[in-house]
Amino acid sequence: SSQSVTVTFSPLVTGPHNAVITLSSNDIDEETFEIGITGVGVTPDIDVSPVSLDIGNTKVGSSQSRNVTLTNNGTSDLIVTEISSSNDAFAITPSSASMSAGESKTITVIFTPVTKGDQNTLIRITSNDLDEATLTYEAAGTGVSPVITVFPLSLNLGEVFVDSSVSKDFTI
């Protein structure tokens, strides 16, 4: 008769693991069997570059974008299930991604300010990375309004004969 035996491998660290299972029996010819067991612990590991993002000055109502690189420095597939922003002035595309071990993907952060001034966001990246399942990434930008300057502020065209003209320039 035979018996099925289940071996479960639950690594706590990455890398190769080895073990030996020794079976003892009352079989006179083969009292002991040794079964070699091997397995490799793998895990995804997310990395974000640059470490923070400043998009800089952007006119209110227009947009500027910058790229951020996500890299899987781990030994198994990285599944990013959500990339979101805490501030609606910052949009992220794509909103999810998958990467094999060693692979990188580019995400784009798009800043579209609706008001003047400094604005910040926390970009939340949710993945299957065991020690960084939710990674928070900072981004900033400044909404600016166009500034107009006129010089000189007054023009004196003096006395001009009827049916003639005079011109002077001003700078905007």
PDB file of C-alpha atoms in Angstrom:
ATOM      1  CA  SER A   1       0.000   0.000   0.000  1.00  0.00           C
ATOM      2  CA  SER A   2       1.148   3.578  -0.491  1.00  0.00           C
ATOM      3  CA  GLN A   3       0.648   6.806   1.390  1.00  0.00           C
ATOM      4  CA  SER A   4       0.677  10.322  -0.038  1.00  0.00           C
ATOM      5  CA  VAL A   5       2.749  12.881   1.915  1.00  0.00           C
ATOM      6  CA  THR A   6       2.423  16.652   1.480  1.00  0.00           C
ATOM      7  CA  VAL A   7       5.436  18.925   1.921  1.00  0.00           C
ATOM      8  CA  THR A   8       4.752  22.623   2.460  1.00  0.00           C
ATOM      9  CA  PHE A   9       7.419  25.277   1.805  1.00  0.00           C
ATOM     10  CA  SER A  10       6.883  28.654   3.544  1.00  0.00           C
ATOM     11  CA  PRO A  11      10.115  30.661   3.266  1.00  0.00           C
ATOM     12  CA  LEU A  12      10.657  33.578   5.627  1.00  0.00           C
ATOM     13  CA  VAL A  13      13.491  35.067   3.571  1.00  0.00           C
ATOM     14  CA  THR A  14      14.427  35.232  -0.099  1.00  0.00           C
ATOM     15  CA  GLY A  15      16.966  32.897  -1.637  1.00  0.00           C
ATOM     16  CA  PRO A  16      17.567  29.168  -1.941  1.00  0.00           C
ATOM     17  CA  HIS A  17      16.584  26.781   0.849  1.00  0.00           C
ATOM     18  CA  ASN A  18      17.484  23.114   1.252  1.00  0.00           C
ATOM     19  CA  ALA A  19      16.255  20.382   3.552  1.00  0.00           C
ATOM     20  CA  VAL A  20      16.337  16.608   3.845  1.00  0.00           C
ATOM     21  CA  ILE A  21      13.432  14.440   4.885  1.00  0.00           C
ATOM     22  CA  THR A  22      14.555  11.140   6.406  1.00  0.00           C
ATOM     23  CA  LEU A  23      12.070   8.280   6.374  1.00  0.00           C
ATOM     24  CA  SER A  24      12.696   5.226   8.547  1.00  0.00           C
ATOM     25  CA  SER A  25      10.896   1.960   7.954  1.00  0.00           C
ATOM     26  CA  ASN A  26      10.910  -1.694   8.944  1.00  0.00           C
ATOM     27  CA  ASP A  27      11.918  -2.711   5.396  1.00  0.00           C
ATOM     28  CA  ILE A  28      15.018  -4.940   5.851  1.00  0.00           C
ATOM     29  CA  ASP A  29      16.532  -3.993   2.447  1.00  0.00           C
ATOM     30  CA  GLU A  30      15.966  -0.250   2.743  1.00  0.00           C
ATOM     31  CA  GLU A  31      15.458   0.867   6.309  1.00  0.00           C
ATOM     32  CA  THR A  32      16.084   4.592   5.632  1.00  0.00           C
ATOM     33  CA  PHE A  33      15.224   6.885   2.735  1.00  0.00           C
ATOM     34  CA  GLU A  34      16.521  10.425   2.359  1.00  0.00           C
ATOM     35  CA  ILE A  35      14.540  12.818   0.172  1.00  0.00           C
ATOM     36  CA  GLY A  36      16.221  16.094  -0.826  1.00  0.00           C
ATOM     37  CA  ILE A  37      13.954  19.113  -0.727  1.00  0.00           C
ATOM     38  CA  THR A  38      14.828  22.433  -2.395  1.00  0.00           C
ATOM     39  CA  GLY A  39      12.957  25.669  -2.874  1.00  0.00           C
ATOM     40  CA  VAL A  40      13.652  29.336  -3.496  1.00  0.00           C
ATOM     41  CA  GLY A  41      12.008  32.129  -1.526  1.00  0.00           C
ATOM     42  CA  VAL A  42      11.019  34.966  -3.866  1.00  0.00           C
ATOM     43  CA  THR A  43       9.418  38.343  -3.287  1.00  0.00           C
ATOM     44  CA  PRO A  44       8.708  41.541  -5.240  1.00  0.00           C
ATOM     45  CA  ASP A  45      10.470  44.727  -4.097  1.00  0.00           C
ATOM     46  CA  ILE A  46       9.249  48.144  -5.282  1.00  0.00           C
ATOM     47  CA  ASP A  47      11.537  51.130  -5.819  1.00  0.00           C
ATOM     48  CA  VAL A  48      10.486  54.641  -6.918  1.00  0.00           C
ATOM     49  CA  SER A  49      12.717  57.179  -8.645  1.00  0.00           C
ATOM     50  CA  PRO A  50      13.162  60.081  -8.150  1.00  0.00           C
ATOM     51  CA  VAL A  51      12.490  59.958  -4.395  1.00  0.00           C
ATOM     52  CA  SER A  52      10.211  63.030  -4.584  1.00  0.00           C
ATOM     53  CA  LEU A  53       8.875  65.203  -7.383  1.00  0.00           C
ATOM     54  CA  ASP A  54       8.599  68.984  -7.800  1.00  0.00           C
ATOM     55  CA  ILE A  55       6.819  69.836 -11.029  1.00  0.00           C
ATOM     56  CA  GLY A  56       7.533  73.541 -10.552  1.00  0.00           C
ATOM     57  CA  ASN A  57       5.568  76.560 -11.780  1.00  0.00           C
ATOM     58  CA  THR A  58       2.527  75.842 -13.918  1.00  0.00           C
ATOM     59  CA  LYS A  59       0.018  78.402 -15.206  1.00  0.00           C
ATOM     60  CA  VAL A  60      -3.403  78.075 -13.597  1.00  0.00           C
ATOM     61  CA  GLY A  61      -5.648  76.146 -15.998  1.00  0.00           C
ATOM     62  CA  SER A  62      -2.788  74.552 -17.953  1.00  0.00           C
ATOM     63  CA  SER A  63      -0.873  71.324 -17.316  1.00  0.00           C
ATOM     64  CA  GLN A  64       2.667  70.068 -16.895  1.00  0.00           C
ATOM     65  CA  SER A  65       3.734  66.475 -16.489  1.00  0.00           C
ATOM     66  CA  ARG A  66       6.742  64.639 -15.115  1.00  0.00           C
ATOM     67  CA  ASN A  67       7.685  60.972 -15.205  1.00  0.00           C
ATOM     68  CA  VAL A  68       8.339  58.717 -12.245  1.00  0.00           C
ATOM     69  CA  THR A  69       9.954  55.288 -12.609  1.00  0.00           C
ATOM     70  CA  LEU A  70       8.699  52.257 -10.700  1.00  0.00           C
ATOM     71  CA  THR A  71      11.196  49.384 -10.573  1.00  0.00           C
ATOM     72  CA  ASN A  72      10.797  45.836  -9.306  1.00  0.00           C
ATOM     73  CA  ASN A  73      14.111  45.047  -7.582  1.00  0.00           C
ATOM     74  CA  GLY A  74      12.680  41.779  -6.266  1.00  0.00           C
ATOM     75  CA  THR A  75      12.778  38.210  -7.479  1.00  0.00           C
ATOM     76  CA  SER A  76       9.102  37.724  -8.375  1.00  0.00           C
ATOM     77  CA  ASP A  77       6.352  39.640 -10.160  1.00  0.00           C
ATOM     78  CA  LEU A  78       5.328  43.004  -8.700  1.00  0.00           C
ATOM     79  CA  ILE A  79       1.624  43.777  -9.025  1.00  0.00           C
ATOM     80  CA  VAL A  80       0.730  47.462  -8.463  1.00  0.00           C
ATOM     81  CA  THR A  81      -3.029  47.455  -7.940  1.00  0.00           C
ATOM     82  CA  GLU A  82      -3.559  51.189  -7.368  1.00  0.00           C
ATOM     83  CA  ILE A  83      -1.755  54.491  -7.922  1.00  0.00           C
ATOM     84  CA  SER A  84      -3.772  57.461  -6.650  1.00  0.00           C
ATOM     85  CA  SER A  85      -3.326  61.097  -5.610  1.00  0.00           C
ATOM     86  CA  SER A  86      -4.644  62.875  -2.521  1.00  0.00           C
ATOM     87  CA  ASN A  87      -5.050  66.154  -4.493  1.00  0.00           C
ATOM     88  CA  ASP A  88      -7.260  66.404  -7.609  1.00  0.00           C
ATOM     89  CA  ALA A  89      -4.802  68.880  -9.187  1.00  0.00           C
ATOM     90  CA  PHE A  90      -2.439  65.910  -9.667  1.00  0.00           C
ATOM     91  CA  ALA A  91      -3.500  63.083 -11.991  1.00  0.00           C
ATOM     92  CA  ILE A  92      -1.567  59.827 -12.373  1.00  0.00           C
ATOM     93  CA  THR A  93      -1.432  57.586 -15.414  1.00  0.00           C
ATOM     94  CA  PRO A  94      -1.556  54.621 -15.508  1.00  0.00           C
ATOM     95  CA  SER A  95      -3.389  53.801 -12.296  1.00  0.00           C
ATOM     96  CA  SER A  96      -1.962  50.250 -12.040  1.00  0.00           C
ATOM     97  CA  ALA A  97       0.954  48.237 -13.407  1.00  0.00           C
ATOM     98  CA  SER A  98       2.652  44.823 -13.411  1.00  0.00           C
ATOM     99  CA  MET A  99       6.397  44.213 -13.557  1.00  0.00           C
ATOM    100  CA  SER A 100       8.535  41.101 -13.760  1.00  0.00           C
ATOM    101  CA  ALA A 101      11.642  40.853 -11.593  1.00  0.00           C
ATOM    102  CA  GLY A 102      14.103  43.557 -12.667  1.00  0.00           C
ATOM    103  CA  GLU A 103      11.565  45.369 -14.860  1.00  0.00           C
ATOM    104  CA  SER A 104      10.731  49.095 -14.694  1.00  0.00           C
ATOM    105  CA  LYS A 105       7.626  51.048 -15.732  1.00  0.00           C
ATOM    106  CA  THR A 106       7.078  54.773 -16.134  1.00  0.00           C
ATOM    107  CA  ILE A 107       4.120  56.531 -14.584  1.00  0.00           C
ATOM    108  CA  THR A 108       3.228  60.117 -15.431  1.00  0.00           C
ATOM    109  CA  VAL A 109       2.194  62.714 -12.855  1.00  0.00           C
ATOM    110  CA  ILE A 110       0.148  65.510 -14.454  1.00  0.00           C
ATOM    111  CA  PHE A 111      -0.243  68.783 -12.531  1.00  0.00           C
ATOM    112  CA  THR A 112      -3.191  70.991 -13.535  1.00  0.00           C
ATOM    113  CA  PRO A 113      -3.597  73.757 -10.930  1.00  0.00           C
ATOM    114  CA  VAL A 114      -6.945  75.549 -10.615  1.00  0.00           C
ATOM    115  CA  THR A 115      -5.657  78.093  -8.070  1.00  0.00           C
ATOM    116  CA  LYS A 116      -2.442  80.027  -7.489  1.00  0.00           C
ATOM    117  CA  GLY A 117       0.086  78.944  -4.909  1.00  0.00           C
ATOM    118  CA  ASP A 118       2.034  75.955  -3.674  1.00  0.00           C
ATOM    119  CA  GLN A 119       0.225  72.633  -3.901  1.00  0.00           C
ATOM    120  CA  ASN A 120       1.234  69.198  -2.648  1.00  0.00           C
ATOM    121  CA  THR A 121      -0.037  65.686  -2.980  1.00  0.00           C
ATOM    122  CA  LEU A 122       0.652  62.283  -1.526  1.00  0.00           C
ATOM    123  CA  ILE A 123       0.701  59.652  -4.230  1.00  0.00           C
ATOM    124  CA  ARG A 124      -0.344  56.294  -2.830  1.00  0.00           C
ATOM    125  CA  ILE A 125       1.074  53.198  -4.526  1.00  0.00           C
ATOM    126  CA  THR A 126      -0.484  49.893  -3.431  1.00  0.00           C
ATOM    127  CA  SER A 127       1.263  46.649  -4.427  1.00  0.00           C
ATOM    128  CA  ASN A 128       2.080  43.102  -3.387  1.00  0.00           C
ATOM    129  CA  ASP A 129       5.520  44.164  -2.006  1.00  0.00           C
ATOM    130  CA  LEU A 130       5.629  42.423   1.376  1.00  0.00           C
ATOM    131  CA  ASP A 131       7.399  45.192   3.334  1.00  0.00           C
ATOM    132  CA  GLU A 132       5.998  48.186   1.404  1.00  0.00           C
ATOM    133  CA  ALA A 133       2.454  47.146   0.520  1.00  0.00           C
ATOM    134  CA  THR A 134       1.395  50.808   0.551  1.00  0.00           C
ATOM    135  CA  LEU A 135       4.080  53.276  -0.458  1.00  0.00           C
ATOM    136  CA  THR A 136       3.499  57.026  -0.113  1.00  0.00           C
ATOM    137  CA  TYR A 137       5.262  59.322  -2.568  1.00  0.00           C
ATOM    138  CA  GLU A 138       5.340  63.144  -2.363  1.00  0.00           C
ATOM    139  CA  ALA A 139       4.821  65.490  -5.301  1.00  0.00           C
ATOM    140  CA  ALA A 140       4.523  69.279  -5.433  1.00  0.00           C
ATOM    141  CA  GLY A 141       3.828  72.068  -7.873  1.00  0.00           C
ATOM    142  CA  THR A 142       3.022  75.761  -7.853  1.00  0.00           C
ATOM    143  CA  GLY A 143       0.055  77.293  -9.624  1.00  0.00           C
ATOM    144  CA  VAL A 144       0.954  80.671 -11.113  1.00  0.00           C
ATOM    145  CA  SER A 145      -1.084  83.371 -12.818  1.00  0.00           C
ATOM    146  CA  PRO A 146       0.325  85.260 -15.771  1.00  0.00           C
ATOM    147  CA  VAL A 147       1.899  88.568 -14.720  1.00  0.00           C
ATOM    148  CA  ILE A 148       1.650  91.514 -17.081  1.00  0.00           C
ATOM    149  CA  THR A 149       3.996  94.498 -16.947  1.00  0.00           C
ATOM    150  CA  VAL A 150       3.578  97.599 -19.071  1.00  0.00           C
ATOM    151  CA  PHE A 151       6.221 100.316 -19.557  1.00  0.00           C
ATOM    152  CA  PRO A 152       5.827 103.224 -19.627  1.00  0.00           C
ATOM    153  CA  LEU A 153       2.528 103.565 -17.838  1.00  0.00           C
ATOM    154  CA  SER A 154       1.620 106.716 -19.799  1.00  0.00           C
ATOM    155  CA  LEU A 155       2.324 108.014 -23.298  1.00  0.00           C
ATOM    156  CA  ASN A 156       2.219 111.696 -24.223  1.00  0.00           C
ATOM    157  CA  LEU A 157       1.715 112.005 -27.953  1.00  0.00           C
ATOM    158  CA  GLY A 158       1.964 115.794 -27.787  1.00  0.00           C
ATOM    159  CA  GLU A 159       0.382 118.136 -30.329  1.00  0.00           C
ATOM    160  CA  VAL A 160      -0.327 116.500 -33.662  1.00  0.00           C
ATOM    161  CA  PHE A 161      -1.465 118.285 -36.827  1.00  0.00           C
ATOM    162  CA  VAL A 162      -4.836 117.221 -38.147  1.00  0.00           C
ATOM    163  CA  ASP A 163      -4.547 114.675 -40.954  1.00  0.00           C
ATOM    164  CA  SER A 164      -1.118 113.553 -39.746  1.00  0.00           C
ATOM    165  CA  SER A 165       0.023 111.047 -37.161  1.00  0.00           C
ATOM    166  CA  VAL A 166       2.662 110.362 -34.560  1.00  0.00           C
ATOM    167  CA  SER A 167       3.713 107.024 -33.087  1.00  0.00           C
ATOM    168  CA  LYS A 168       5.375 105.981 -29.866  1.00  0.00           C
ATOM    169  CA  ASP A 169       6.048 102.518 -28.508  1.00  0.00           C
ATOM    170  CA  PHE A 170       5.333 100.938 -25.161  1.00  0.00           C
ATOM    171  CA  THR A 171       6.478  97.524 -23.925  1.00  0.00           C
ATOM    172  CA  ILE A 172       4.339  94.741 -22.547  1.00  0.00           C
TER     173      ILE A 172
END
